[in-house]
XYZ file of C-alpha atoms in Angstrom:
661
model
C 5.641 9.397 -21.251
C 2.844 6.837 -21.017
C -0.188 7.276 -23.258
C -2.539 5.239 -21.025
C -2.394 4.068 -17.408
C -4.670 1.971 -15.206
C -5.384 3.042 -11.624
C -5.594 0.041 -9.309
C -7.578 1.875 -6.654
C -10.822 3.682 -5.931
C -12.261 6.793 -4.337
C -10.318 9.935 -3.577
C -6.856 8.767 -4.624
C -8.119 7.386 -7.943
C -9.733 10.753 -8.697
C -6.515 12.520 -7.665
C -4.391 10.465 -10.082
C -6.915 10.943 -12.902
C -6.744 14.741 -12.564
C -2.970 14.836 -12.980
C -2.996 12.263 -15.776
C -5.595 14.317 -17.642
C -3.451 17.445 -17.217
C -0.522 15.552 -18.737
C -2.557 14.180 -21.638
C -2.442 10.612 -20.324
C -5.587 8.501 -20.761
C -6.842 6.605 -17.695
C -8.559 3.302 -16.994
C -10.488 2.829 -13.751
C -11.324 -0.473 -12.095
C -14.374 -0.911 -9.914
C -16.278 -3.344 -7.722
C -20.037 -3.854 -7.565
C -20.348 -1.180 -4.870
C -18.427 1.343 -6.983
C -20.205 0.852 -10.313
C -21.525 4.434 -10.288
C -18.684 6.050 -8.347
C -16.945 9.311 -9.162
C -13.627 7.751 -10.183
C -15.429 5.544 -12.721
C -17.194 8.587 -14.141
C -13.955 10.594 -14.392
C -11.807 7.931 -16.092
C -11.667 7.517 -19.867
C -12.453 3.799 -19.500
C -13.574 1.524 -16.661
C -13.393 -2.224 -16.051
C -15.443 -4.226 -13.538
C -13.215 -6.490 -11.413
C -15.544 -8.220 -8.943
C -17.916 -8.084 -5.970
C -17.787 -5.393 -3.283
C -15.497 -7.046 -0.680
C -11.885 -5.973 -1.295
C -10.665 -9.564 -1.259
C -12.822 -10.253 -4.299
C -12.031 -7.063 -6.222
C -9.376 -4.473 -5.322
C -7.023 -7.090 -3.874
C -7.300 -9.351 -6.926
C -4.043 -8.550 -8.661
C -4.740 -11.071 -11.415
C -7.971 -9.333 -12.401
C -6.341 -5.908 -12.307
C -3.458 -7.009 -14.539
C -5.942 -8.667 -16.921
C -7.913 -5.403 -17.062
C -4.730 -3.497 -17.895
C -3.809 -5.892 -20.689
C -7.309 -5.943 -22.162
C -7.434 -2.134 -22.381
C -3.932 -1.660 -23.792
C -2.508 0.249 -20.831
C 1.242 0.593 -20.380
C 1.470 1.124 -16.639
C -0.432 0.662 -13.378
C -0.671 3.291 -10.632
C -1.509 1.628 -7.292
C -2.634 4.701 -5.321
C -2.336 3.984 -1.596
C -3.623 1.036 0.425
C -4.843 -2.158 -1.245
C -1.986 -3.507 -3.425
C 0.222 -0.409 -3.334
C 2.851 -2.034 -1.079
C 2.444 -5.640 -2.210
C 5.703 -6.816 -3.840
C 4.031 -9.888 -5.341
C 1.650 -7.607 -7.210
C 4.599 -5.581 -8.508
C 6.144 -8.805 -9.811
C 2.825 -9.684 -11.478
C 2.727 -6.301 -13.194
C 6.315 -6.499 -14.425
C 5.913 -10.115 -15.580
C 2.982 -9.002 -17.731
C 5.229 -6.509 -19.502
C 3.711 -3.495 -17.739
C 5.301 -0.724 -15.682
C 4.505 -0.385 -11.979
C 4.294 3.317 -11.073
C 6.191 3.009 -7.834
C 9.264 1.369 -6.331
C 10.668 -2.031 -7.225
C 9.414 -5.156 -5.505
C 12.858 -5.487 -3.897
C 12.524 -2.043 -2.271
C 9.022 -2.838 -1.038
C 10.165 -6.152 0.419
C 13.105 -4.480 2.121
C 10.850 -1.959 3.893
C 7.524 -3.811 3.955
C 7.995 -5.561 7.281
C 8.706 -3.203 10.147
C 11.070 -5.559 11.970
C 13.243 -6.291 8.928
C 13.202 -2.621 7.897
C 14.464 -1.525 11.295
C 17.311 -4.014 11.178
C 18.207 -2.664 7.726
C 18.100 0.937 8.949
C 20.358 0.098 11.888
C 22.947 -1.166 9.408
C 22.550 2.020 7.339
C 23.209 4.199 10.380
C 19.645 5.513 10.732
C 18.531 5.807 14.393
C 15.886 3.213 15.354
C 13.452 3.245 18.305
C 14.405 0.771 21.093
C 12.403 -2.449 20.976
C 12.156 -6.085 19.944
C 12.181 -6.587 16.160
C 12.982 -10.276 16.032
C 11.293 -13.202 14.303
C 10.196 -15.216 17.367
C 6.540 -14.651 18.263
C 5.891 -16.773 21.350
C 3.833 -14.857 23.887
C 6.238 -15.700 26.719
C 9.147 -14.224 24.770
C 7.231 -11.113 23.707
C 6.036 -10.489 27.270
C 9.592 -10.940 28.503
C 10.895 -8.440 25.946
C 8.198 -5.984 26.992
C 9.416 -6.191 30.593
C 13.003 -5.656 29.440
C 12.047 -2.623 27.383
C 9.977 -1.199 30.232
C 6.301 -0.219 30.292
C 4.493 1.451 28.647
C 5.172 -0.438 25.432
C 3.615 -0.415 21.989
C 2.608 -3.625 20.223
C 2.669 -3.068 16.455
C 1.770 -5.277 13.511
C 4.947 -5.804 11.529
C 2.999 -5.516 8.255
C 0.691 -2.751 7.034
C -0.043 0.548 8.736
C -2.879 2.979 9.405
C -2.884 2.213 13.128
C -4.312 -1.269 12.602
C -2.839 -4.015 14.755
C -1.421 -1.473 17.189
C -1.977 -1.419 20.958
C -0.438 0.616 23.764
C 0.060 -1.438 26.934
C 0.528 0.241 30.299
C 0.836 -2.797 32.592
C 2.107 -6.399 32.279
C -1.313 -7.770 33.262
C -2.809 -6.244 30.116
C -0.179 -7.530 27.703
C -1.780 -10.862 26.792
C -5.186 -9.407 25.927
C -3.657 -6.500 23.961
C -1.431 -8.915 22.027
C -4.385 -11.129 21.081
C -6.417 -8.149 19.917
C -3.522 -6.683 17.912
C -2.875 -10.031 16.246
C -6.518 -10.527 15.255
C -6.726 -7.059 13.766
C -3.394 -7.443 11.952
C -4.420 -10.811 10.534
C -7.704 -9.398 9.259
C -6.134 -6.279 7.747
C -2.838 -7.596 6.375
C -3.005 -11.389 6.440
C -0.034 -11.410 8.857
C -0.463 -11.544 12.644
C 3.207 -11.175 13.582
C 4.116 -8.167 15.724
C 7.009 -6.246 17.173
C 7.234 -4.596 20.589
C 8.690 -1.125 21.110
C 9.236 1.367 23.874
C 6.373 3.838 24.039
C 7.826 7.346 23.912
C 6.370 9.606 26.629
C 5.576 12.629 24.447
C 5.808 11.295 20.916
C 5.639 13.461 17.821
C 5.011 11.718 14.509
C 7.141 13.570 11.964
C 7.761 12.109 8.525
C 9.906 13.104 5.571
C 8.760 12.914 1.947
C 11.486 11.378 -0.213
C 11.658 10.806 -3.941
C 14.099 8.759 -5.973
C 14.609 7.964 -9.649
C 16.209 5.146 -11.619
C 19.487 7.054 -12.037
C 20.571 6.906 -8.395
C 19.187 10.326 -7.451
C 17.197 10.873 -4.254
C 15.851 14.054 -2.678
C 13.633 15.061 0.209
C 10.693 17.466 0.055
C 10.880 18.441 3.709
C 8.812 17.126 6.577
C 5.181 16.717 7.580
C 3.848 16.579 11.132
C 1.163 13.917 11.609
C 1.011 13.892 15.407
C -2.703 14.720 15.629
C -4.045 11.174 15.719
C -6.995 9.218 17.074
C -6.735 5.432 17.409
C -3.229 5.717 15.895
C -4.723 7.152 12.708
C -3.919 10.607 11.382
C -6.555 13.344 11.583
C -4.875 16.664 10.735
C -1.489 16.736 9.004
C 0.668 19.753 8.320
C 3.868 20.951 6.706
C 6.269 22.095 7.920
C 6.282 20.629 11.441
C 5.542 23.267 14.109
C 8.584 24.129 16.176
C 10.978 22.417 13.783
C 14.577 23.532 14.326
C 17.188 23.812 11.557
C 19.347 21.243 13.338
C 16.595 18.635 13.625
C 15.392 19.230 10.054
C 18.914 18.714 8.742
C 19.383 15.521 10.767
C 15.995 14.057 9.834
C 16.090 14.864 6.125
C 19.642 13.551 5.812
C 18.628 10.332 7.576
C 15.584 10.006 5.307
C 17.598 10.393 2.102
C 20.192 7.964 3.492
C 17.397 5.431 4.111
C 16.063 5.830 0.558
C 19.498 5.431 -1.000
C 20.236 2.370 1.142
C 17.625 0.422 -0.818
C 18.077 2.119 -4.214
C 14.625 3.640 -3.928
C 12.710 4.940 -6.942
C 9.422 6.832 -6.789
C 7.510 8.531 -3.960
C 8.112 7.306 -0.424
C 7.831 8.479 3.147
C 10.247 7.874 6.006
C 8.330 8.027 9.277
C 10.075 9.026 12.487
C 8.993 9.098 16.112
C 10.317 12.155 17.935
C 10.570 12.561 21.708
C 9.235 16.082 22.314
C 9.349 15.906 26.113
C 12.380 18.219 26.144
C 11.753 20.085 22.913
C 12.771 19.047 19.400
C 16.390 17.904 19.463
C 18.489 16.252 16.731
C 19.406 13.298 18.966
C 15.819 12.447 19.984
C 14.272 11.000 16.808
C 14.057 7.405 15.618
C 13.042 5.586 12.447
C 9.620 3.913 12.674
C 8.883 2.660 9.168
C 8.905 3.522 5.499
C 5.760 3.772 3.418
C 6.786 2.776 -0.088
C 3.974 4.657 -1.819
C 2.256 8.003 -2.033
C 0.833 9.052 1.341
C -2.733 10.141 2.025
C -1.353 13.449 3.319
C 0.865 14.205 0.298
C -1.139 17.367 -0.638
C 0.382 19.400 2.206
C 3.850 18.702 0.796
C 2.659 19.691 -2.658
C 1.285 22.960 -1.285
C 4.466 24.044 0.509
C 6.871 22.951 -2.251
C 4.826 23.843 -5.337
C 5.107 20.339 -6.790
C 2.748 17.728 -8.196
C 3.962 14.447 -6.714
C 1.703 12.341 -8.943
C 3.266 14.008 -11.980
C 6.699 13.196 -10.557
C 5.597 9.579 -10.149
C 4.546 9.319 -13.781
C 7.705 10.983 -15.066
C 10.086 8.860 -13.001
C 8.236 5.616 -13.800
C 8.377 6.443 -17.519
C 12.168 6.703 -17.338
C 12.800 10.396 -16.710
C 15.126 11.845 -14.087
C 13.793 13.711 -11.049
C 12.210 17.006 -12.177
C 14.182 18.999 -9.594
C 17.456 18.784 -7.703
C 17.587 19.235 -3.935
C 18.685 22.877 -4.186
C 15.684 23.675 -6.397
C 13.104 22.463 -3.870
C 12.041 25.384 -1.672
C 9.734 25.463 1.353
C 7.078 28.202 1.244
C 4.317 28.984 3.723
C 2.330 26.500 5.778
C -0.266 23.884 4.798
C -2.806 21.891 6.810
C -4.949 18.927 5.776
C -8.039 17.762 7.656
C -9.494 14.319 6.952
C -13.276 14.415 6.892
C -14.648 11.019 7.874
C -18.075 9.472 8.198
C -17.720 8.706 11.899
C -19.213 9.557 15.274
C -16.463 11.282 17.236
C -18.629 11.410 20.378
C -18.900 7.605 20.330
C -15.202 6.852 20.213
C -14.891 7.712 16.495
C -17.200 4.879 15.538
C -17.269 4.597 11.723
C -20.586 5.484 10.136
C -22.371 4.640 6.924
C -25.188 6.372 5.075
C -26.051 8.257 1.923
C -24.572 11.718 1.418
C -27.887 13.395 0.643
C -26.275 16.828 0.937
C -22.592 17.558 0.268
C -21.275 21.094 -0.104
C -17.730 22.405 0.273
C -16.726 26.069 0.300
C -15.558 27.403 -3.047
C -12.529 29.155 -1.576
C -10.645 29.649 1.667
C -10.463 32.978 3.465
C -8.544 35.880 2.007
C -4.805 35.288 1.714
C -5.115 31.494 1.683
C -5.609 28.856 -0.986
C -7.681 25.712 -0.604
C -8.245 22.402 -2.355
C -10.710 19.625 -1.674
C -9.648 16.045 -2.440
C -12.653 13.744 -2.597
C -13.992 10.700 -4.359
C -17.685 11.206 -3.634
C -20.573 13.398 -4.746
C -23.929 14.297 -3.242
C -26.097 11.190 -3.432
C -23.222 8.722 -3.053
C -23.296 6.157 -0.242
C -20.611 5.533 2.367
C -20.096 1.801 2.027
C -19.229 -0.544 4.898
C -16.737 -2.257 2.585
C -14.199 0.580 2.434
C -12.541 3.315 4.465
C -15.164 5.922 5.488
C -13.138 8.993 4.465
C -15.316 11.501 2.623
C -12.754 14.154 1.719
C -9.512 15.894 2.569
C -9.741 19.645 3.119
C -6.343 21.242 2.438
C -5.390 24.888 3.005
C -2.183 26.856 2.434
C -1.265 30.279 3.801
C 1.760 32.433 4.576
C 2.242 31.010 8.081
C 0.741 28.480 10.501
C -1.599 30.926 12.230
C -3.082 32.066 8.922
C -3.416 28.441 7.784
C -5.235 27.498 10.999
C -7.667 30.372 10.521
C -8.264 29.307 6.918
C -8.874 25.692 7.953
C -11.349 26.724 10.635
C -13.199 28.957 8.192
C -13.349 26.238 5.530
C -14.645 23.637 7.993
C -17.306 26.030 9.266
C -18.661 26.359 5.716
C -18.620 22.639 4.914
C -22.082 21.032 4.849
C -22.662 17.262 4.919
C -25.978 15.562 5.682
C -27.045 11.945 5.537
C -24.273 10.447 7.647
C -22.632 11.325 10.939
C -19.383 13.183 10.195
C -16.420 14.562 12.138
C -16.335 18.173 10.896
C -17.254 19.564 14.314
C -14.446 17.582 15.935
C -11.953 18.777 13.308
C -12.941 22.402 13.865
C -12.594 21.977 17.628
C -9.135 20.437 17.169
C -8.043 23.240 14.828
C -9.075 25.727 17.543
C -7.621 23.788 20.503
C -5.189 26.065 22.410
C -2.425 23.448 22.636
C -2.760 22.485 18.985
C -2.771 26.140 17.926
C 0.376 26.722 19.992
C 2.100 23.812 18.239
C 2.274 21.862 21.502
C 1.055 18.678 19.851
C 1.896 15.006 20.304
C 0.141 11.755 19.473
C -1.667 11.780 22.828
C -3.181 15.260 22.456
C -6.558 14.119 21.136
C -6.834 11.403 23.775
C -6.164 13.898 26.575
C -8.653 16.440 25.234
C -11.135 13.988 23.739
C -14.135 14.914 25.873
C -13.799 18.606 25.040
C -13.019 17.999 21.376
C -15.867 15.575 20.717
C -18.546 17.107 22.907
C -21.274 18.905 20.984
C -23.469 21.566 22.565
C -27.199 20.785 22.344
C -29.082 22.672 19.625
C -30.213 26.158 20.541
C -33.798 27.284 20.208
C -32.873 29.073 16.973
C -31.493 25.846 15.487
C -34.564 23.842 16.523
C -36.843 26.546 15.160
C -35.056 26.522 11.815
C -35.569 22.761 11.597
C -39.228 23.084 12.600
C -39.936 25.735 9.979
C -38.295 23.665 7.245
C -40.155 20.537 8.375
C -43.537 22.224 8.680
C -44.016 22.649 4.966
C -44.390 26.379 5.436
C -41.945 26.919 2.595
C -40.345 24.588 0.112
C -36.571 24.605 -0.144
C -35.574 26.053 -3.515
C -32.077 25.415 -4.912
C -30.821 28.464 -3.031
C -31.817 26.827 0.286
C -33.404 30.163 1.192
C -37.105 29.865 2.089
C -36.794 33.109 4.067
C -36.109 35.372 1.096
C -39.807 35.818 0.134
C -42.118 34.681 2.873
C -45.147 36.934 2.531
C -48.373 35.775 0.947
C -48.675 32.405 2.672
C -52.261 32.910 3.687
C -52.515 29.189 4.350
C -51.144 29.865 7.840
C -52.822 33.161 8.679
C -54.328 32.973 12.113
C -53.481 29.293 12.490
C -50.469 27.732 14.176
C -49.294 24.553 12.547
C -47.922 21.928 14.927
C -44.736 20.123 13.929
C -43.043 17.294 15.785
C -39.308 16.617 15.555
C -36.982 14.155 17.188
C -33.390 15.000 18.098
C -31.616 11.982 19.532
C -34.030 10.671 22.136
C -35.782 14.029 22.635
C -39.246 14.663 21.189
C -39.840 18.308 20.281
C -43.151 20.059 19.603
C -43.068 23.313 17.618
C -45.863 25.661 16.532
C -45.325 27.561 13.284
C -47.399 30.635 12.455
C -47.269 33.738 10.256
C -47.004 37.236 11.688
C -48.983 40.155 10.287
C -45.867 41.322 8.433
C -45.780 38.024 6.536
C -42.804 36.541 8.366
C -42.830 33.189 10.116
C -42.381 32.743 13.818
C -41.826 29.496 15.690
C -42.845 28.811 19.289
C -41.306 25.835 21.062
C -42.502 23.803 23.994
C -40.195 23.051 26.899
C -37.280 22.642 27.329
C -36.708 25.491 24.862
C -39.205 27.906 26.475
C -42.784 27.771 25.261
C -43.215 31.551 25.473
C -40.297 32.404 23.221
C -40.736 33.063 19.502
C -37.998 33.071 16.853
C -38.156 35.544 14.003
C -35.849 34.644 11.124
C -34.384 37.614 9.290
C -31.410 35.696 7.862
C -31.722 32.280 6.283
C -30.053 29.528 8.317
C -27.986 26.935 6.477
C -29.917 23.694 6.289
C -30.629 20.650 4.169
C -33.772 18.589 3.847
C -33.390 14.874 3.112
C -35.783 11.909 3.386
C -37.421 12.034 6.798
C -34.850 14.484 8.182
C -33.717 18.082 8.413
C -30.078 19.022 9.076
C -29.296 22.526 10.316
C -25.668 23.677 10.081
C -24.180 25.837 12.788
C -20.494 26.448 12.117
C -18.848 23.095 11.441
C -21.578 21.129 13.254
C -24.639 19.667 11.591
C -27.687 19.101 13.820
C -29.940 16.426 12.345
C -33.613 16.182 13.297
C -35.942 13.345 12.373
C -39.272 14.620 11.150
C -41.964 12.689 13.006
C -44.770 11.305 10.888
C -47.917 11.634 13.026
C -49.423 8.633 11.243
C -46.426 6.363 11.834
C -46.721 3.681 14.510
C -44.018 3.487 17.138
C -41.689 0.554 16.945
C -41.896 -0.837 20.436
C -39.333 -3.513 19.697
C -36.757 -0.998 18.551
C -37.412 1.205 21.558
C -36.980 -1.623 24.026
C -33.879 -1.632 26.187
C -33.650 -5.418 26.230
C -31.337 -5.752 23.266
C -28.174 -4.436 21.634
C -28.092 -3.775 17.916
C -25.165 -3.566 15.511
C -24.118 0.105 15.118
C -22.919 -0.670 11.563
C -22.598 -3.606 9.164
C -19.772 -5.976 10.068
C -18.495 -9.389 11.097
C -18.951 -10.878 14.579
C -15.269 -11.615 15.142
C -15.307 -12.931 18.696
C -18.044 -13.817 21.214
C -17.020 -13.550 24.867
C -20.177 -14.702 26.679
C -22.837 -17.362 26.204
C -26.595 -17.676 26.557
C -27.553 -17.692 30.236
C -24.441 -15.791 31.422
C -24.965 -13.022 33.945
C -23.037 -9.916 32.857
C -22.293 -6.579 34.471
C -22.417 -3.079 33.034
C -19.426 -2.402 30.789
C -18.462 -6.061 30.384
C -17.302 -6.900 26.819
C -19.852 -9.177 25.152
C -18.507 -9.540 21.626
C -16.155 -7.943 19.118
C -17.568 -6.597 15.868
C -15.131 -6.131 12.991
C -16.203 -3.328 10.675
C -14.300 -1.118 8.252
C -11.078 -3.021 9.044
C -11.228 -2.148 12.754
C -12.359 -4.037 15.860
C -15.182 -2.576 17.974
C -16.060 -3.941 21.407
C -19.776 -4.289 22.167
C -20.240 -4.024 25.935
C -23.178 -4.596 28.276
C -25.164 -1.370 28.842
C -26.297 -2.558 32.278
C -26.254 -5.608 34.536
C -28.271 -8.357 32.861
C -28.533 -12.007 31.859
C -27.892 -12.954 28.238
C -30.914 -14.527 26.523
C -29.461 -14.706 22.995
C -26.196 -13.656 21.359
C -25.053 -13.555 17.739
C -22.940 -16.431 16.480
C -19.225 -15.990 16.000
C -18.463 -15.455 12.317
C -21.905 -14.036 11.514
C -22.153 -11.176 9.006
C -24.601 -8.577 10.321
C -26.182 -5.455 8.891
C -26.737 -2.080 10.535
C -29.418 -2.495 13.236
C -29.182 -6.292 13.498
C -29.879 -7.508 17.044
C -26.562 -8.767 18.415
C -27.585 -9.499 21.993
C -30.937 -9.977 23.714
C -31.223 -9.867 27.469
C -33.595 -11.719 29.770
C -36.469 -9.513 30.926
C -35.698 -7.706 34.154
C -37.885 -9.862 36.422
C -36.562 -13.067 34.866
C -33.010 -11.750 35.153
C -33.448 -11.092 38.882
C -34.785 -14.608 39.335
C -31.872 -16.078 37.386
C -29.352 -14.038 39.357
C -30.940 -15.093 42.666
C -30.745 -18.711 41.567
C -27.022 -18.428 41.100
């Protein structure tokens, strides 16, 4: 076994690898960029080496610096985690050439499965069913459009490199093919450095079911059953589970056999995942699944497999890479219970899952799941850490395991309802709504479920009077928040408020709220609210609400939803410029990838104005109303959160300009 390894990654997965290495007595070396100098994975590792500036291209994608860090610290092996260089065969060659061990498959295996088109041709030869489509080398738009017509719409354009839903577009009609292809290529080029694509038939009711495989260097390969990852938004997984709901013995046998056959076809060693698309329109049948791709690394969702099989896949990785045989044979791997994983992201689900940034001023996870269930939280952040625009905005993975799917769903809902995050917009409310969705609970899930139910899943009820009152009381200064977050436990004796109502102003979204806080004769606080909450109604708190105070804000937690109120400073001057409707500002830091209009152009409501690339995804900035463009950001410009991207001509001037046309 290795005595010291370097982890060529950051965040949650780096922390995950460190925990297992520590359990095995293996020392760890972390690498970090400028943005991660004080991160959790750096704190947890035995040693840490700085490898460059914050952008990934200058740090975590610099294989030469990572190998140099490994050599300088005397490490024997490099664990790549997932993402970044984990599926880069050239990096594997660099590692091996330096006399180090790569904790993962060989570069030959990665090359064989790294490009989706080549991998599918290889799987066809190995007898693994492959989804119908065009997987050839030619990339001319005329040819690709022709192949799309042959396949039949709807079709799916997919980047042949990488994954994570990037460079992927569903196309319903031939007229939309050209624009979708251009967008997919741009995104693929930015994410993977390769803009080549393949075109496949879009399955009507697709289930995304994948099989965890594991091989060693002695020719052995096993499967650890399947995971269902059909709950997706923007082609990215949201809630994963094992086993797949509704899985039949016949389909499981066919899929796992095909997965092991695929692994053996390339002499695979280490952890890998064979991803299949399953047509669920007529139920789960053994002749209705097709190979999509192989991920030659540990998956983000590997904890659900660990929970239902009682294994530590990172430990298996270290043992196999150090020259040991697989820890278990196929007959020794049993499937027990049901596990679910929910990915908690800094994102605004109500705004199309727009990634968010911010400082995690308050971060609290439940200590345990409900009775009869176990829980683990996989995270790479602590309270006080910032969500950086340079990296994926995932905050944590909440994983639960119970005796069956219904019990696991209840445990997940309970855990999400007790999770508290303040300082950034997060998706916990959306996750809780999805976990309670009737179709999802019934196991009637496919990759289009979230899209069909998006309005219901992402809609958030406005705060009740009780929630607003809790925020007003905390903001009024009537009681300081002790570590217990319980200012209601001993409220008597505050004579400062006797007979006087203190006025507090809050802002929730665009709404200004006036509250009056006073003390009753019994020493308890009451809060009266102006309209629209009913100015005659008072709220008497006998149980402490869950809330967090952070600079200039109060967040009140109701179930899995956090309601954040800005505390209005009565001495602060209003920012008329920011309140004006004559401009559009960047919703997050990013790169102006493409500008579609020019100064002086008349635009209509909803018309795309520019494309902002942020957090490895493209976001279209559209006109909020009919207008004339006065100024627009330059293509290629790097912008920060709140930067003015577009200014419009004042209304009167715009009408004059429009009349002149």
